[in-house]
Amino acid sequence: MQRSNVATFMDLFTLLRTQFAAQPKAKELGLKTKDFSFNTVGGRCEQCEGLGQVDVNLSFLSDMKVTCPSCKGQRFQDHVLSVQFKEHSIADFLNLSVEQSITFFETKSKMNTLLQLLIDVGLGYLNWGQALTTLSGGEGQRLKLAKELSQAKKGHTLYLLDEPTSGLHMTDIKHLHTLLSKLVDANNTVVVVEHHTMMIESSDWVVDLGPSGGDQGGELIATGKPEEIAKHPDSITGQFLFQ
Ligand SMILES: [Zn+2]
């Protein structure tokens, strides 16, 4: 998991490595696509095996990670780092955010489309090299959603999401809703556990559980279209809809 990051998960990194290998400097140095990987032997730094960090053994304490003294955290060998694309080395790309890098790639290109999907699910602020282990639950869900949307639509799939809007701004919630609607339009079913009124208002069917949260919840209060929930005498959620 330490080696999985946003770029590898979204298959952006493979595309980027191909891009780097195609640069004149890479050809001059005889570097191939695989040399721009930090997972395989070739262009990566071997002292840290491409992780940018090494373990330091402190006998009575738990092991500590420090920046690799050989590559200074850059994860690659110097000649690999000397190859640039849009004035950035492969290591620089891992430190760029999705938003910062999208203009480097032509509109409608595969790369641009993937980056735009990440922005659409409200993850444009993430760095390419951000390890998946550091993402919050909500971020992880939205990342998986972006990946799902990037692949050929199969249809007839059930998507179950637990509070996907948590931590998102209003504009991002609107984007997320648009994407979820696309899944529904493509013959899939989306079930969202959600408190956000905008998400509830724009769904096709609501199952209102209550009357309160935790131990005081779990009872079926009302079911129906959002408009019907809003008028239901027993629904507390309903009182907050369409305000
Ligand atoms: Zn190193």
XYZ file of C-alpha atoms and ligand atoms in Angstrom:
244
model
C 0.000 0.000 0.000
C 2.934 2.303 0.656
C 3.535 2.242 -3.097
C -0.044 2.982 -4.131
C -0.804 6.618 -4.702
C -3.382 8.736 -6.504
C -1.475 8.580 -9.809
C -0.899 4.814 -9.795
C -4.467 4.081 -8.666
C -5.989 6.168 -11.452
C -3.545 4.722 -14.045
C -2.251 8.248 -14.595
C 1.295 7.232 -13.784
C 1.592 4.693 -16.607
C 0.514 7.368 -19.084
C 2.963 9.834 -17.575
C 5.850 7.359 -17.721
C 5.159 6.784 -21.419
C 5.166 10.559 -21.870
C 8.569 10.831 -20.160
C 10.100 7.964 -22.130
C 9.087 9.753 -25.339
C 11.133 12.875 -24.495
C 14.271 13.366 -26.650
C 16.481 13.441 -23.536
C 15.115 10.056 -22.407
C 15.852 8.544 -25.805
C 19.352 10.035 -25.733
C 19.956 8.375 -22.342
C 18.375 5.123 -23.477
C 15.644 5.331 -20.824
C 12.465 3.312 -21.302
C 8.991 3.603 -19.750
C 9.945 1.122 -16.993
C 12.884 3.294 -15.904
C 10.412 5.970 -14.789
C 8.786 3.596 -12.314
C 9.652 3.656 -8.616
C 8.382 0.099 -8.257
C 10.857 -1.739 -10.446
C 14.627 -1.899 -10.643
C 16.025 0.373 -13.345
C 15.731 4.105 -12.906
C 14.642 4.204 -9.302
C 16.944 4.888 -6.371
C 18.048 1.532 -5.010
C 18.979 2.678 -1.529
C 15.316 3.371 -0.724
C 13.936 1.107 -3.477
C 12.019 4.057 -4.883
C 10.218 5.007 -1.678
C 12.146 8.219 -1.007
C 12.444 7.210 2.646
C 14.474 4.668 4.558
C 13.862 3.005 7.912
C 16.131 3.900 10.795
C 16.398 1.279 13.475
C 16.250 2.801 16.963
C 16.805 -0.168 19.217
C 14.317 0.602 22.016
C 11.878 2.702 20.022
C 9.784 1.821 17.025
C 11.475 2.237 13.641
C 11.479 5.704 12.179
C 11.413 6.811 8.562
C 13.828 9.442 7.326
C 14.379 11.016 3.901
C 16.624 8.795 1.787
C 20.180 10.249 1.914
C 20.988 8.966 -1.562
C 18.135 10.462 -3.643
C 17.117 13.119 -1.067
C 13.555 11.851 -1.230
C 13.340 12.149 -5.010
C 12.940 8.380 -5.448
C 14.887 8.232 -8.745
C 18.487 8.269 -9.964
C 19.910 11.607 -11.146
C 19.966 10.799 -14.866
C 16.253 9.863 -14.709
C 15.488 13.118 -12.902
C 17.333 15.070 -15.605
C 14.554 14.231 -18.090
C 11.847 16.870 -18.015
C 8.337 17.144 -19.378
C 6.743 20.621 -19.253
C 9.760 21.703 -17.192
C 9.097 19.159 -14.468
C 10.932 15.950 -13.606
C 9.026 12.738 -12.870
C 9.612 13.375 -9.148
C 8.250 16.932 -9.496
C 5.036 15.515 -10.925
C 4.457 13.437 -7.810
C 4.475 16.684 -5.813
C 2.049 18.507 -8.111
C -1.650 18.647 -7.373
C -4.220 17.452 -9.880
C -5.373 21.064 -10.396
C -1.834 22.340 -10.950
C -1.096 19.809 -13.665
C -4.286 19.560 -15.714
C -3.290 22.371 -18.103
C -0.148 20.408 -19.068
C -2.271 17.992 -21.035
C -4.399 18.703 -24.080
C -8.143 18.956 -23.568
C -9.888 15.682 -24.371
C -6.625 13.713 -24.021
C -6.854 10.589 -21.822
C -4.718 12.289 -19.172
C -6.801 15.466 -19.142
C -10.031 13.445 -18.870
C -8.727 11.462 -15.879
C -7.546 14.611 -14.103
C -10.868 16.328 -14.774
C -12.718 13.377 -13.208
C -10.660 13.819 -10.039
C -11.538 17.520 -9.976
C -15.209 16.673 -10.556
C -15.342 14.436 -7.495
C -13.763 17.233 -5.432
C -10.232 15.811 -5.251
C -8.395 18.385 -7.371
C -6.288 19.411 -4.379
C -4.654 15.977 -3.997
C -1.055 15.498 -5.110
C -0.236 12.851 -7.681
C 2.061 11.108 -5.238
C -0.304 11.197 -2.247
C -0.269 7.709 -0.701
C -3.663 6.012 -0.567
C -3.029 5.119 3.082
C -3.198 8.839 3.985
C -6.645 9.485 2.470
C -9.756 9.936 4.624
C -12.698 7.580 4.184
C -14.619 10.164 2.145
C -11.622 10.886 -0.080
C -11.094 7.170 -0.648
C -14.707 6.714 -1.712
C -14.577 9.624 -4.133
C -11.298 8.366 -5.587
C -12.862 4.951 -6.233
C -15.838 6.705 -7.783
C -13.558 8.648 -10.147
C -11.829 5.398 -11.115
C -15.179 3.702 -11.724
C -16.309 6.590 -13.915
C -13.072 6.414 -15.899
C -13.741 2.847 -16.938
C -16.166 1.535 -19.520
C -19.691 1.562 -18.161
C -21.010 -1.895 -17.440
C -24.484 -0.999 -16.179
C -26.582 -2.952 -13.666
C -24.145 -2.295 -10.834
C -25.157 -1.319 -7.299
C -23.054 1.491 -5.802
C -23.319 1.950 -2.051
C -21.790 5.162 -0.666
C -21.528 6.236 2.961
C -21.754 10.028 3.323
C -19.746 10.861 0.200
C -20.362 14.602 0.677
C -18.623 14.843 4.056
C -16.007 17.588 3.958
C -17.061 18.833 0.518
C -17.944 22.403 -0.434
C -21.277 23.181 -2.069
C -19.864 23.395 -5.607
C -18.134 20.032 -5.165
C -21.361 18.475 -3.907
C -23.060 19.645 -7.101
C -20.276 18.069 -9.187
C -20.543 14.851 -7.222
C -24.285 14.778 -7.722
C -23.855 15.230 -11.479
C -21.461 12.274 -11.554
C -23.779 10.061 -9.511
C -26.607 10.985 -11.892
C -24.450 9.803 -14.783
C -24.124 6.406 -13.106
C -27.903 6.232 -12.698
C -28.462 7.275 -16.330
C -26.170 4.415 -17.362
C -28.554 1.856 -15.797
C -26.844 1.551 -12.425
C -28.331 1.914 -8.954
C -26.806 4.324 -6.438
C -27.655 4.021 -2.741
C -26.289 6.894 -0.646
C -26.343 7.101 3.148
C -26.516 10.862 3.556
C -27.564 13.770 5.786
C -26.980 16.509 3.250
C -30.338 17.995 2.248
C -29.263 18.765 -1.322
C -28.375 15.116 -1.933
C -31.657 13.966 -0.372
C -33.711 16.485 -2.370
C -32.196 15.387 -5.662
C -32.616 11.648 -5.171
C -35.368 9.561 -6.757
C -36.417 7.774 -3.577
C -35.801 8.429 0.106
C -35.805 5.965 3.008
C -35.943 8.108 6.143
C -34.566 6.352 9.228
C -34.902 7.831 12.699
C -36.307 9.291 14.802
C -32.829 10.299 15.987
C -29.265 9.042 15.552
C -27.340 6.114 17.041
C -29.310 4.100 19.642
C -32.322 6.347 19.136
C -32.450 5.629 15.412
C -32.958 2.707 13.125
C -36.756 2.928 12.849
C -38.343 3.373 9.460
C -40.020 6.793 9.584
C -41.071 7.384 6.004
C -40.350 6.328 2.444
C -41.147 8.100 -0.775
C -40.097 10.779 -3.202
C -38.319 13.757 -1.581
C -41.445 15.923 -2.040
C -43.490 13.335 -0.121
C -40.928 13.133 2.696
C -41.033 16.926 3.017
C -44.792 16.746 3.720
C -44.694 13.691 5.972
C -45.914 14.587 9.494
C -43.485 12.215 11.288
C -40.338 13.041 9.353
C -37.839 15.375 11.013
C -35.653 15.191 7.908
C -38.661 16.326 5.895
C -38.843 19.615 7.811
C -35.432 20.583 6.427
C -36.065 19.683 2.801
C -36.750 22.329 0.141
C -36.180 25.195 2.582
Zn 16.450 6.979 -2.387
